[in-house]
Coordinates of C-alpha atoms in Angstrom, one line a residue:
X1 CA -6.2 -29.3 -29.1
X2 CA -2.8 -30.8 -29.2
X3 CA -1.3 -27.4 -30.0
X4 CA -2.7 -26.0 -26.8
X5 CA -1.2 -28.8 -24.7
X6 CA 2.1 -28.3 -26.5
X7 CA 1.9 -24.5 -25.8
X8 CA 1.0 -25.1 -22.2
X9 CA 3.8 -27.5 -21.6
X10 CA 6.2 -25.1 -23.3
X11 CA 5.0 -22.3 -21.0
X12 CA 5.4 -24.4 -17.9
X13 CA 8.9 -25.3 -19.0
X14 CA 9.7 -21.6 -19.6
X15 CA 8.3 -20.7 -16.2
X16 CA 10.3 -23.4 -14.5
X17 CA 13.5 -22.1 -16.0
X18 CA 12.9 -18.3 -15.8
X19 CA 11.2 -17.9 -12.4
X20 CA 14.1 -19.5 -10.3
X21 CA 16.5 -17.3 -12.3
X22 CA 14.5 -14.2 -11.4
X23 CA 14.3 -15.2 -7.8
X24 CA 18.1 -15.9 -7.7
X25 CA 18.9 -12.6 -9.2
X26 CA 16.7 -10.7 -6.7
X27 CA 18.2 -12.6 -3.8
X28 CA 21.8 -11.9 -5.0
X29 CA 21.0 -8.2 -5.4
X30 CA 19.5 -8.2 -1.9
X31 CA 22.6 -9.9 -0.5
X32 CA 24.9 -7.4 -2.3
X33 CA 22.9 -4.5 -0.8
X34 CA 23.2 -6.0 2.7
X35 CA 27.0 -6.4 2.3
X36 CA 27.5 -2.9 0.9
X37 CA 25.3 -1.4 3.7
X38 CA 27.2 -3.3 6.3
X39 CA 30.6 -2.1 4.9
X40 CA 29.5 1.5 4.6
X41 CA 27.9 1.5 8.1
X42 CA 31.0 0.0 9.6
X43 CA 33.2 2.6 7.9
X44 CA 31.0 5.5 9.2
X45 CA 30.7 3.8 12.7
X46 CA 34.5 3.8 12.9
X47 CA 34.7 7.4 11.8
X48 CA 32.1 8.5 14.3
X49 CA 33.8 6.4 17.1
X50 CA 37.4 7.5 16.3
X51 CA 37.0 11.1 15.0
X52 CA 33.7 12.0 16.7
X53 CA 32.1 12.8 13.3
X54 CA 28.4 13.7 13.3
X55 CA 27.0 11.1 11.0
X56 CA 24.1 8.8 11.4
X57 CA 25.3 5.4 10.4
X58 CA 22.3 3.6 11.9
X59 CA 19.9 5.3 9.6
X60 CA 22.1 4.3 6.6
X61 CA 22.2 0.7 7.7
X62 CA 18.4 0.6 8.3
X63 CA 17.8 2.1 4.9
X64 CA 20.1 -0.5 3.3
X65 CA 18.5 -3.4 5.1
X66 CA 15.0 -2.1 4.1
X67 CA 16.0 -1.9 0.5
X68 CA 17.6 -5.4 0.7
X69 CA 14.4 -6.8 2.3
X70 CA 12.3 -5.4 -0.7
X71 CA 14.5 -7.4 -3.1
X72 CA 14.3 -10.5 -0.9
X73 CA 10.5 -10.2 -0.7
X74 CA 10.4 -9.9 -4.5
X75 CA 12.3 -13.2 -4.7
X76 CA 9.8 -14.8 -2.3
X77 CA 6.8 -13.6 -4.3
X78 CA 8.3 -14.9 -7.6
X79 CA 8.9 -18.3 -6.0
X80 CA 5.2 -18.7 -5.3
X81 CA 4.5 -19.2 -9.0
X82 CA 6.1 -22.6 -8.9
X83 CA 5.0 -24.0 -5.5
X84 CA 3.5 -27.5 -5.9
X85 CA 1.7 -28.0 -2.6
X86 CA 0.1 -26.2 0.4
X87 CA 3.0 -26.9 2.8
X88 CA 5.4 -25.1 0.5
X89 CA 3.0 -22.2 0.2
X90 CA 2.6 -22.0 4.0
X91 CA 6.3 -22.0 4.6
X92 CA 6.8 -19.3 2.0
X93 CA 4.0 -17.3 3.5
X94 CA 5.6 -17.5 7.0
X95 CA 9.0 -16.4 5.5
X96 CA 7.2 -13.6 3.6
X97 CA 5.4 -12.4 6.8
X98 CA 8.6 -12.3 8.8
X99 CA 10.5 -10.3 6.2
X100 CA 7.5 -8.0 5.7
X101 CA 7.4 -7.4 9.5
X102 CA 11.1 -6.7 9.6
X103 CA 10.7 -4.2 6.8
X104 CA 7.8 -2.5 8.5
X105 CA 9.8 -2.2 11.8
X106 CA 12.8 -0.9 10.0
X107 CA 10.7 1.8 8.2
X108 CA 9.1 2.8 11.5
X109 CA 12.6 3.0 13.2
X110 CA 13.9 5.1 10.4
X111 CA 10.9 7.4 10.5
X112 CA 11.2 7.9 14.3
X113 CA 14.9 8.5 14.0
X114 CA 14.5 11.1 11.3
X115 CA 11.7 12.9 13.3
X116 CA 13.9 13.0 16.4
X117 CA 16.9 14.4 14.4
X118 CA 14.6 17.1 12.8
X119 CA 13.3 18.0 16.2
X120 CA 16.8 18.3 17.6
X121 CA 17.8 20.5 14.7
X122 CA 14.8 22.8 15.3
X123 CA 15.6 23.0 19.0
X124 CA 19.2 23.9 18.2
X125 CA 18.1 26.5 15.8
X126 CA 15.7 28.1 18.3
X127 CA 18.4 28.1 20.9
X128 CA 20.8 29.8 18.5
X129 CA 18.1 32.4 17.8
X130 CA 17.6 33.0 21.6
X131 CA 21.3 33.3 22.1
X132 CA 21.5 35.8 19.2
X133 CA 18.7 37.9 20.7
X134 CA 20.4 38.0 24.1
X135 CA 23.6 39.2 22.4
X136 CA 21.7 41.8 20.5
X137 CA 20.0 43.1 23.7
X138 CA 23.3 43.3 25.5
X139 CA 24.8 45.3 22.7
X140 CA 21.9 47.7 22.7
X141 CA 22.1 48.2 26.5
X142 CA 25.9 48.8 26.3
X143 CA 25.4 51.3 23.5
X144 CA 23.2 53.4 25.8

């Protein structure tokens, strides 16, 4: 029986050392992704603003934030292993819910934006085809 208590205390000690490290690594990765997304989006925003490039920097920023939120949520989940009381669990659950809601909203925004861009491309292509047909019919009538 003493061996089991020793094993259990060793496992508890290992969890107390490893879990915060895992959470910290996930949080650092999330922060790095946010910083890189911010820098890339700022660069592309300036290019669009100054040179009128056709690039969707908002979609890139949303994608980066969503990915970062996934890492931050993973950190929150890993922290639940060591929570000692109900208040800590409730606080973590509230944080988790807010981050999950933000992630869902960003996913929805990205989906809507992609759908709008796809529709605009389809409309532009149809307009191109219509213009091409008008040009072809004008050529045919002038040949007669």
